Amino acid sequence: MRYEKAGDLKESDFKRLCGVKKETFVTMCEVVKAALSQETRGRKSGLAVEDQVLPTLGYWREYRTMF
């Protein structure tokens, strides 16, 4: 699911999806954007930062490798 669709969810559904509130998600994205802006090497990602953070949080929330 991309952030465009997930951002339209109610607060409770969004937290159920990725484990954090929308406010926290926005703050996390800002931190990641700041970190990525400092990098000078490597190829730029084709995905928006929000679309990178959302599946990461979903992965951490489900603990797929631990299951």
PDB file of N, CA, C and O in Angstrom:
ATOM      1  N   MET A   1       0.843  -1.168   0.000  1.00  0.00           N
ATOM      2  CA  MET A   1       0.000   0.000   0.000  1.00  0.00           C
ATOM      3  C   MET A   1       0.893   1.237   0.000  1.00  0.00           C
ATOM      4  O   MET A   1       1.860   1.309   0.734  1.00  0.00           O
ATOM      5  N   ARG A   2       0.560   2.172  -0.843  1.00  0.00           N
ATOM      6  CA  ARG A   2       1.309   3.412  -0.910  1.00  0.00           C
ATOM      7  C   ARG A   2       0.758   4.404   0.102  1.00  0.00           C
ATOM      8  O   ARG A   2      -0.363   4.291   0.574  1.00  0.00           O
ATOM      9  N   TYR A   3       1.567   5.398   0.403  1.00  0.00           N
ATOM     10  CA  TYR A   3       1.185   6.361   1.424  1.00  0.00           C
ATOM     11  C   TYR A   3      -0.044   7.168   1.015  1.00  0.00           C
ATOM     12  O   TYR A   3      -0.816   7.591   1.878  1.00  0.00           O
ATOM     13  N   GLU A   4      -0.256   7.375  -0.275  1.00  0.00           N
ATOM     14  CA  GLU A   4      -1.428   8.127  -0.709  1.00  0.00           C
ATOM     15  C   GLU A   4      -2.711   7.469  -0.216  1.00  0.00           C
ATOM     16  O   GLU A   4      -3.641   8.140   0.221  1.00  0.00           O
ATOM     17  N   LYS A   5      -2.762   6.151  -0.263  1.00  0.00           N
ATOM     18  CA  LYS A   5      -3.941   5.433   0.215  1.00  0.00           C
ATOM     19  C   LYS A   5      -3.933   5.311   1.733  1.00  0.00           C
ATOM     20  O   LYS A   5      -4.964   5.439   2.378  1.00  0.00           O
ATOM     21  N   ALA A   6      -2.784   5.049   2.306  1.00  0.00           N
ATOM     22  CA  ALA A   6      -2.688   4.880   3.754  1.00  0.00           C
ATOM     23  C   ALA A   6      -2.939   6.192   4.490  1.00  0.00           C
ATOM     24  O   ALA A   6      -3.466   6.189   5.599  1.00  0.00           O
ATOM     25  N   GLY A   7      -2.574   7.308   3.885  1.00  0.00           N
ATOM     26  CA  GLY A   7      -2.789   8.601   4.518  1.00  0.00           C
ATOM     27  C   GLY A   7      -4.253   8.959   4.656  1.00  0.00           C
ATOM     28  O   GLY A   7      -4.619   9.783   5.495  1.00  0.00           O
ATOM     29  N   ASP A   8      -5.107   8.343   3.850  1.00  0.00           N
ATOM     30  CA  ASP A   8      -6.539   8.596   3.919  1.00  0.00           C
ATOM     31  C   ASP A   8      -7.239   7.768   4.990  1.00  0.00           C
ATOM     32  O   ASP A   8      -8.423   7.979   5.256  1.00  0.00           O
ATOM     33  N   LEU A   9      -6.525   6.837   5.601  1.00  0.00           N
ATOM     34  CA  LEU A   9      -7.131   5.994   6.632  1.00  0.00           C
ATOM     35  C   LEU A   9      -7.399   6.789   7.902  1.00  0.00           C
ATOM     36  O   LEU A   9      -6.744   7.801   8.169  1.00  0.00           O
ATOM     37  N   LYS A  10      -8.338   6.305   8.693  1.00  0.00           N
ATOM     38  CA  LYS A  10      -8.584   6.906   9.999  1.00  0.00           C
ATOM     39  C   LYS A  10      -7.339   6.692  10.859  1.00  0.00           C
ATOM     40  O   LYS A  10      -6.527   5.793  10.599  1.00  0.00           O
ATOM     41  N   GLU A  11      -7.219   7.506  11.899  1.00  0.00           N
ATOM     42  CA  GLU A  11      -6.052   7.431  12.785  1.00  0.00           C
ATOM     43  C   GLU A  11      -5.872   6.026  13.368  1.00  0.00           C
ATOM     44  O   GLU A  11      -4.769   5.483  13.386  1.00  0.00           O
ATOM     45  N   SER A  12      -6.955   5.413  13.823  1.00  0.00           N
ATOM     46  CA  SER A  12      -6.864   4.082  14.426  1.00  0.00           C
ATOM     47  C   SER A  12      -6.457   3.025  13.399  1.00  0.00           C
ATOM     48  O   SER A  12      -5.675   2.122  13.708  1.00  0.00           O
ATOM     49  N   ASP A  13      -6.973   3.135  12.172  1.00  0.00           N
ATOM     50  CA  ASP A  13      -6.618   2.171  11.127  1.00  0.00           C
ATOM     51  C   ASP A  13      -5.168   2.350  10.685  1.00  0.00           C
ATOM     52  O   ASP A  13      -4.474   1.370  10.402  1.00  0.00           O
ATOM     53  N   PHE A  14      -4.723   3.593  10.621  1.00  0.00           N
ATOM     54  CA  PHE A  14      -3.329   3.855  10.247  1.00  0.00           C
ATOM     55  C   PHE A  14      -2.386   3.276  11.292  1.00  0.00           C
ATOM     56  O   PHE A  14      -1.395   2.631  10.953  1.00  0.00           O
ATOM     57  N   LYS A  15      -2.723   3.462  12.564  1.00  0.00           N
ATOM     58  CA  LYS A  15      -1.876   2.917  13.628  1.00  0.00           C
ATOM     59  C   LYS A  15      -1.894   1.399  13.596  1.00  0.00           C
ATOM     60  O   LYS A  15      -0.888   0.755  13.854  1.00  0.00           O
ATOM     61  N   ARG A  16      -3.017   0.815  13.263  1.00  0.00           N
ATOM     62  CA  ARG A  16      -3.107  -0.644  13.159  1.00  0.00           C
ATOM     63  C   ARG A  16      -2.250  -1.171  12.012  1.00  0.00           C
ATOM     64  O   ARG A  16      -1.661  -2.246  12.082  1.00  0.00           O
ATOM     65  N   LEU A  17      -2.164  -0.391  10.936  1.00  0.00           N
ATOM     66  CA  LEU A  17      -1.383  -0.791   9.765  1.00  0.00           C
ATOM     67  C   LEU A  17       0.114  -0.793  10.046  1.00  0.00           C
ATOM     68  O   LEU A  17       0.812  -1.760   9.746  1.00  0.00           O
ATOM     69  N   CYS A  18       0.610   0.303  10.617  1.00  0.00           N
ATOM     70  CA  CYS A  18       2.077   0.410  10.744  1.00  0.00           C
ATOM     71  C   CYS A  18       2.584   0.553  12.173  1.00  0.00           C
ATOM     72  O   CYS A  18       3.799   0.551  12.395  1.00  0.00           O
ATOM     73  N   GLY A  19       1.692   0.702  13.160  1.00  0.00           N
ATOM     74  CA  GLY A  19       2.121   0.691  14.555  1.00  0.00           C
ATOM     75  C   GLY A  19       2.453   2.045  15.154  1.00  0.00           C
ATOM     76  O   GLY A  19       2.820   2.112  16.325  1.00  0.00           O
ATOM     77  N   VAL A  20       2.343   3.111  14.396  1.00  0.00           N
ATOM     78  CA  VAL A  20       2.613   4.451  14.932  1.00  0.00           C
ATOM     79  C   VAL A  20       1.490   5.398  14.503  1.00  0.00           C
ATOM     80  O   VAL A  20       0.784   5.148  13.533  1.00  0.00           O
ATOM     81  N   LYS A  21       1.366   6.515  15.229  1.00  0.00           N
ATOM     82  CA  LYS A  21       0.386   7.531  14.862  1.00  0.00           C
ATOM     83  C   LYS A  21       0.864   8.268  13.622  1.00  0.00           C
ATOM     84  O   LYS A  21       2.051   8.250  13.291  1.00  0.00           O
ATOM     85  N   LYS A  22      -0.059   8.958  12.961  1.00  0.00           N
ATOM     86  CA  LYS A  22       0.295   9.715  11.761  1.00  0.00           C
ATOM     87  C   LYS A  22       1.313  10.803  12.077  1.00  0.00           C
ATOM     88  O   LYS A  22       2.213  11.052  11.284  1.00  0.00           O
ATOM     89  N   GLU A  23       1.172  11.447  13.236  1.00  0.00           N
ATOM     90  CA  GLU A  23       2.118  12.494  13.627  1.00  0.00           C
ATOM     91  C   GLU A  23       3.529  11.936  13.738  1.00  0.00           C
ATOM     92  O   GLU A  23       4.489  12.552  13.284  1.00  0.00           O
ATOM     93  N   THR A  24       3.640  10.775  14.354  1.00  0.00           N
ATOM     94  CA  THR A  24       4.937  10.126  14.507  1.00  0.00           C
ATOM     95  C   THR A  24       5.500   9.727  13.151  1.00  0.00           C
ATOM     96  O   THR A  24       6.696   9.880  12.897  1.00  0.00           O
ATOM     97  N   PHE A  25       4.632   9.249  12.281  1.00  0.00           N
ATOM     98  CA  PHE A  25       5.054   8.861  10.938  1.00  0.00           C
ATOM     99  C   PHE A  25       5.621  10.055  10.178  1.00  0.00           C
ATOM    100  O   PHE A  25       6.667   9.954   9.538  1.00  0.00           O
ATOM    101  N   VAL A  26       4.949  11.195  10.262  1.00  0.00           N
ATOM    102  CA  VAL A  26       5.417  12.404   9.581  1.00  0.00           C
ATOM    103  C   VAL A  26       6.771  12.831  10.136  1.00  0.00           C
ATOM    104  O   VAL A  26       7.678  13.190   9.378  1.00  0.00           O
ATOM    105  N   THR A  27       6.934  12.761  11.448  1.00  0.00           N
ATOM    106  CA  THR A  27       8.217  13.109  12.069  1.00  0.00           C
ATOM    107  C   THR A  27       9.321  12.167  11.603  1.00  0.00           C
ATOM    108  O   THR A  27      10.437  12.608  11.311  1.00  0.00           O
ATOM    109  N   MET A  28       9.016  10.872  11.534  1.00  0.00           N
ATOM    110  CA  MET A  28      10.002   9.904  11.070  1.00  0.00           C
ATOM    111  C   MET A  28      10.419  10.192   9.631  1.00  0.00           C
ATOM    112  O   MET A  28      11.607  10.111   9.290  1.00  0.00           O
ATOM    113  N   CYS A  29       9.456  10.547   8.794  1.00  0.00           N
ATOM    114  CA  CYS A  29       9.761  10.858   7.397  1.00  0.00           C
ATOM    115  C   CYS A  29      10.642  12.093   7.289  1.00  0.00           C
ATOM    116  O   CYS A  29      11.542  12.141   6.453  1.00  0.00           O
ATOM    117  N   GLU A  30      10.411  13.081   8.132  1.00  0.00           N
ATOM    118  CA  GLU A  30      11.245  14.280   8.130  1.00  0.00           C
ATOM    119  C   GLU A  30      12.683  13.950   8.504  1.00  0.00           C
ATOM    120  O   GLU A  30      13.623  14.467   7.904  1.00  0.00           O
ATOM    121  N   VAL A  31      12.856  13.082   9.484  1.00  0.00           N
ATOM    122  CA  VAL A  31      14.200  12.676   9.900  1.00  0.00           C
ATOM    123  C   VAL A  31      14.904  11.926   8.775  1.00  0.00           C
ATOM    124  O   VAL A  31      16.084  12.158   8.493  1.00  0.00           O
ATOM    125  N   VAL A  32      14.190  11.030   8.113  1.00  0.00           N
ATOM    126  CA  VAL A  32      14.778  10.265   7.009  1.00  0.00           C
ATOM    127  C   VAL A  32      15.131  11.194   5.849  1.00  0.00           C
ATOM    128  O   VAL A  32      16.205  11.063   5.246  1.00  0.00           O
ATOM    129  N   LYS A  33      14.263  12.160   5.545  1.00  0.00           N
ATOM    130  CA  LYS A  33      14.556  13.116   4.475  1.00  0.00           C
ATOM    131  C   LYS A  33      15.813  13.908   4.782  1.00  0.00           C
ATOM    132  O   LYS A  33      16.647  14.139   3.903  1.00  0.00           O
ATOM    133  N   ALA A  34      15.968  14.324   6.042  1.00  0.00           N
ATOM    134  CA  ALA A  34      17.163  15.072   6.438  1.00  0.00           C
ATOM    135  C   ALA A  34      18.422  14.213   6.286  1.00  0.00           C
ATOM    136  O   ALA A  34      19.452  14.693   5.810  1.00  0.00           O
ATOM    137  N   ALA A  35      18.316  12.948   6.656  1.00  0.00           N
ATOM    138  CA  ALA A  35      19.461  12.052   6.527  1.00  0.00           C
ATOM    139  C   ALA A  35      19.802  11.792   5.062  1.00  0.00           C
ATOM    140  O   ALA A  35      20.974  11.739   4.686  1.00  0.00           O
ATOM    141  N   LEU A  36      18.779  11.627   4.236  1.00  0.00           N
ATOM    142  CA  LEU A  36      19.025  11.368   2.817  1.00  0.00           C
ATOM    143  C   LEU A  36      19.573  12.592   2.093  1.00  0.00           C
ATOM    144  O   LEU A  36      20.298  12.450   1.114  1.00  0.00           O
ATOM    145  N   SER A  37      19.221  13.770   2.558  1.00  0.00           N
ATOM    146  CA  SER A  37      19.719  14.978   1.899  1.00  0.00           C
ATOM    147  C   SER A  37      21.210  15.170   2.138  1.00  0.00           C
ATOM    148  O   SER A  37      21.873  15.859   1.370  1.00  0.00           O
ATOM    149  N   GLN A  38      21.753  14.560   3.166  1.00  0.00           N
ATOM    150  CA  GLN A  38      23.176  14.676   3.462  1.00  0.00           C
ATOM    151  C   GLN A  38      24.023  13.709   2.651  1.00  0.00           C
ATOM    152  O   GLN A  38      25.219  13.902   2.510  1.00  0.00           O
ATOM    153  N   GLU A  39      23.401  12.665   2.121  1.00  0.00           N
ATOM    154  CA  GLU A  39      24.149  11.686   1.336  1.00  0.00           C
ATOM    155  C   GLU A  39      24.487  12.264  -0.032  1.00  0.00           C
ATOM    156  O   GLU A  39      23.651  12.870  -0.691  1.00  0.00           O
ATOM    157  N   THR A  40      25.721  12.051  -0.436  1.00  0.00           N
ATOM    158  CA  THR A  40      26.152  12.574  -1.728  1.00  0.00           C
ATOM    159  C   THR A  40      26.442  11.468  -2.737  1.00  0.00           C
ATOM    160  O   THR A  40      26.600  11.744  -3.912  1.00  0.00           O
ATOM    161  N   ARG A  41      26.542  10.234  -2.260  1.00  0.00           N
ATOM    162  CA  ARG A  41      26.863   9.132  -3.163  1.00  0.00           C
ATOM    163  C   ARG A  41      25.653   8.254  -3.391  1.00  0.00           C
ATOM    164  O   ARG A  41      24.703   8.278  -2.655  1.00  0.00           O
ATOM    165  N   GLY A  42      25.736   7.461  -4.397  1.00  0.00           N
ATOM    166  CA  GLY A  42      24.704   6.468  -4.667  1.00  0.00           C
ATOM    167  C   GLY A  42      23.595   6.967  -5.557  1.00  0.00           C
ATOM    168  O   GLY A  42      23.495   8.137  -5.879  1.00  0.00           O
ATOM    169  N   ARG A  43      22.794   6.042  -5.927  1.00  0.00           N
ATOM    170  CA  ARG A  43      21.679   6.324  -6.829  1.00  0.00           C
ATOM    171  C   ARG A  43      20.461   6.792  -6.032  1.00  0.00           C
ATOM    172  O   ARG A  43      20.159   6.260  -4.970  1.00  0.00           O
ATOM    173  N   LYS A  44      19.744   7.740  -6.555  1.00  0.00           N
ATOM    174  CA  LYS A  44      18.536   8.235  -5.910  1.00  0.00           C
ATOM    175  C   LYS A  44      17.427   7.198  -6.040  1.00  0.00           C
ATOM    176  O   LYS A  44      17.294   6.538  -7.070  1.00  0.00           O
ATOM    177  N   SER A  45      16.618   7.090  -5.020  1.00  0.00           N
ATOM    178  CA  SER A  45      15.509   6.145  -5.032  1.00  0.00           C
ATOM    179  C   SER A  45      14.365   6.693  -5.865  1.00  0.00           C
ATOM    180  O   SER A  45      14.115   7.895  -5.893  1.00  0.00           O
ATOM    181  N   GLY A  46      13.660   5.817  -6.518  1.00  0.00           N
ATOM    182  CA  GLY A  46      12.495   6.210  -7.295  1.00  0.00           C
ATOM    183  C   GLY A  46      11.251   6.359  -6.436  1.00  0.00           C
ATOM    184  O   GLY A  46      10.246   6.892  -6.868  1.00  0.00           O
ATOM    185  N   LEU A  47      11.320   5.879  -5.188  1.00  0.00           N
ATOM    186  CA  LEU A  47      10.186   5.964  -4.279  1.00  0.00           C
ATOM    187  C   LEU A  47      10.292   7.196  -3.396  1.00  0.00           C
ATOM    188  O   LEU A  47      11.383   7.601  -3.007  1.00  0.00           O
ATOM    189  N   ALA A  48       9.151   7.747  -3.052  1.00  0.00           N
ATOM    190  CA  ALA A  48       9.119   8.840  -2.091  1.00  0.00           C
ATOM    191  C   ALA A  48       9.513   8.296  -0.716  1.00  0.00           C
ATOM    192  O   ALA A  48       9.378   7.098  -0.444  1.00  0.00           O
ATOM    193  N   VAL A  49       9.995   9.171   0.138  1.00  0.00           N
ATOM    194  CA  VAL A  49      10.427   8.749   1.471  1.00  0.00           C
ATOM    195  C   VAL A  49       9.265   8.095   2.222  1.00  0.00           C
ATOM    196  O   VAL A  49       9.455   7.086   2.906  1.00  0.00           O
ATOM    197  N   GLU A  50       8.076   8.651   2.093  1.00  0.00           N
ATOM    198  CA  GLU A  50       6.908   8.078   2.768  1.00  0.00           C
ATOM    199  C   GLU A  50       6.639   6.656   2.313  1.00  0.00           C
ATOM    200  O   GLU A  50       6.267   5.801   3.118  1.00  0.00           O
ATOM    201  N   ASP A  51       6.848   6.392   1.031  1.00  0.00           N
ATOM    202  CA  ASP A  51       6.633   5.056   0.493  1.00  0.00           C
ATOM    203  C   ASP A  51       7.768   4.100   0.852  1.00  0.00           C
ATOM    204  O   ASP A  51       7.639   2.893   0.664  1.00  0.00           O
ATOM    205  N   GLN A  52       8.864   4.610   1.362  1.00  0.00           N
ATOM    206  CA  GLN A  52       9.941   3.765   1.862  1.00  0.00           C
ATOM    207  C   GLN A  52       9.737   3.449   3.343  1.00  0.00           C
ATOM    208  O   GLN A  52       9.994   2.338   3.791  1.00  0.00           O
ATOM    209  N   VAL A  53       9.270   4.439   4.093  1.00  0.00           N
ATOM    210  CA  VAL A  53       9.108   4.269   5.538  1.00  0.00           C
ATOM    211  C   VAL A  53       7.908   3.377   5.851  1.00  0.00           C
ATOM    212  O   VAL A  53       7.974   2.545   6.758  1.00  0.00           O
ATOM    213  N   LEU A  54       6.816   3.521   5.114  1.00  0.00           N
ATOM    214  CA  LEU A  54       5.602   2.761   5.398  1.00  0.00           C
ATOM    215  C   LEU A  54       5.811   1.244   5.354  1.00  0.00           C
ATOM    216  O   LEU A  54       5.460   0.551   6.312  1.00  0.00           O
ATOM    217  N   PRO A  55       6.400   0.680   4.301  1.00  0.00           N
ATOM    218  CA  PRO A  55       6.601  -0.780   4.323  1.00  0.00           C
ATOM    219  C   PRO A  55       7.641  -1.225   5.352  1.00  0.00           C
ATOM    220  O   PRO A  55       7.566  -2.329   5.878  1.00  0.00           O
ATOM    221  N   THR A  56       8.589  -0.347   5.662  1.00  0.00           N
ATOM    222  CA  THR A  56       9.569  -0.675   6.701  1.00  0.00           C
ATOM    223  C   THR A  56       8.882  -0.839   8.047  1.00  0.00           C
ATOM    224  O   THR A  56       9.149  -1.796   8.782  1.00  0.00           O
ATOM    225  N   LEU A  57       7.994   0.089   8.373  1.00  0.00           N
ATOM    226  CA  LEU A  57       7.257  -0.015   9.630  1.00  0.00           C
ATOM    227  C   LEU A  57       6.356  -1.242   9.641  1.00  0.00           C
ATOM    228  O   LEU A  57       6.229  -1.915  10.666  1.00  0.00           O
ATOM    229  N   GLY A  58       5.739  -1.542   8.506  1.00  0.00           N
ATOM    230  CA  GLY A  58       4.907  -2.740   8.416  1.00  0.00           C
ATOM    231  C   GLY A  58       5.722  -4.004   8.620  1.00  0.00           C
ATOM    232  O   GLY A  58       5.289  -4.943   9.292  1.00  0.00           O
ATOM    233  N   TYR A  59       6.914  -4.022   8.076  1.00  0.00           N
ATOM    234  CA  TYR A  59       7.804  -5.177   8.237  1.00  0.00           C
ATOM    235  C   TYR A  59       8.202  -5.345   9.699  1.00  0.00           C
ATOM    236  O   TYR A  59       8.169  -6.451  10.248  1.00  0.00           O
ATOM    237  N   TRP A  60       8.580  -4.248  10.335  1.00  0.00           N
ATOM    238  CA  TRP A  60       8.966  -4.317  11.747  1.00  0.00           C
ATOM    239  C   TRP A  60       7.782  -4.697  12.628  1.00  0.00           C
ATOM    240  O   TRP A  60       7.939  -5.365  13.636  1.00  0.00           O
ATOM    241  N   ARG A  61       6.607  -4.249  12.253  1.00  0.00           N
ATOM    242  CA  ARG A  61       5.425  -4.537  13.060  1.00  0.00           C
ATOM    243  C   ARG A  61       5.050  -6.016  13.005  1.00  0.00           C
ATOM    244  O   ARG A  61       4.634  -6.597  13.997  1.00  0.00           O
ATOM    245  N   GLU A  62       5.210  -6.642  11.872  1.00  0.00           N
ATOM    246  CA  GLU A  62       4.787  -8.026  11.709  1.00  0.00           C
ATOM    247  C   GLU A  62       5.852  -9.044  12.107  1.00  0.00           C
ATOM    248  O   GLU A  62       5.536 -10.216  12.272  1.00  0.00           O
ATOM    249  N   TYR A  63       7.099  -8.639  12.231  1.00  0.00           N
ATOM    250  CA  TYR A  63       8.204  -9.544  12.593  1.00  0.00           C
ATOM    251  C   TYR A  63       8.220 -10.783  11.706  1.00  0.00           C
ATOM    252  O   TYR A  63       8.234 -11.919  12.174  1.00  0.00           O
ATOM    253  N   ARG A  64       8.175 -10.567  10.409  1.00  0.00           N
ATOM    254  CA  ARG A  64       8.060 -11.686   9.474  1.00  0.00           C
ATOM    255  C   ARG A  64       9.193 -12.691   9.602  1.00  0.00           C
ATOM    256  O   ARG A  64       8.969 -13.897   9.538  1.00  0.00           O
ATOM    257  N   THR A  65      10.420 -12.220   9.767  1.00  0.00           N
ATOM    258  CA  THR A  65      11.526 -13.160   9.834  1.00  0.00           C
ATOM    259  C   THR A  65      11.540 -13.921  11.146  1.00  0.00           C
ATOM    260  O   THR A  65      12.060 -15.036  11.210  1.00  0.00           O
ATOM    261  N   MET A  66      10.974 -13.360  12.200  1.00  0.00           N
ATOM    262  CA  MET A  66      10.954 -14.045  13.496  1.00  0.00           C
ATOM    263  C   MET A  66       9.871 -15.112  13.537  1.00  0.00           C
ATOM    264  O   MET A  66       9.956 -16.048  14.298  1.00  0.00           O
ATOM    265  N   PHE A  67       8.820 -14.956  12.717  1.00  0.00           N
ATOM    266  CA  PHE A  67       7.727 -15.916  12.715  1.00  0.00           C
ATOM    267  C   PHE A  67       8.220 -17.244  12.166  1.00  0.00           C
ATOM    268  O   PHE A  67       7.958 -18.293  12.629  1.00  0.00           O
TER     269      PHE A  67
END
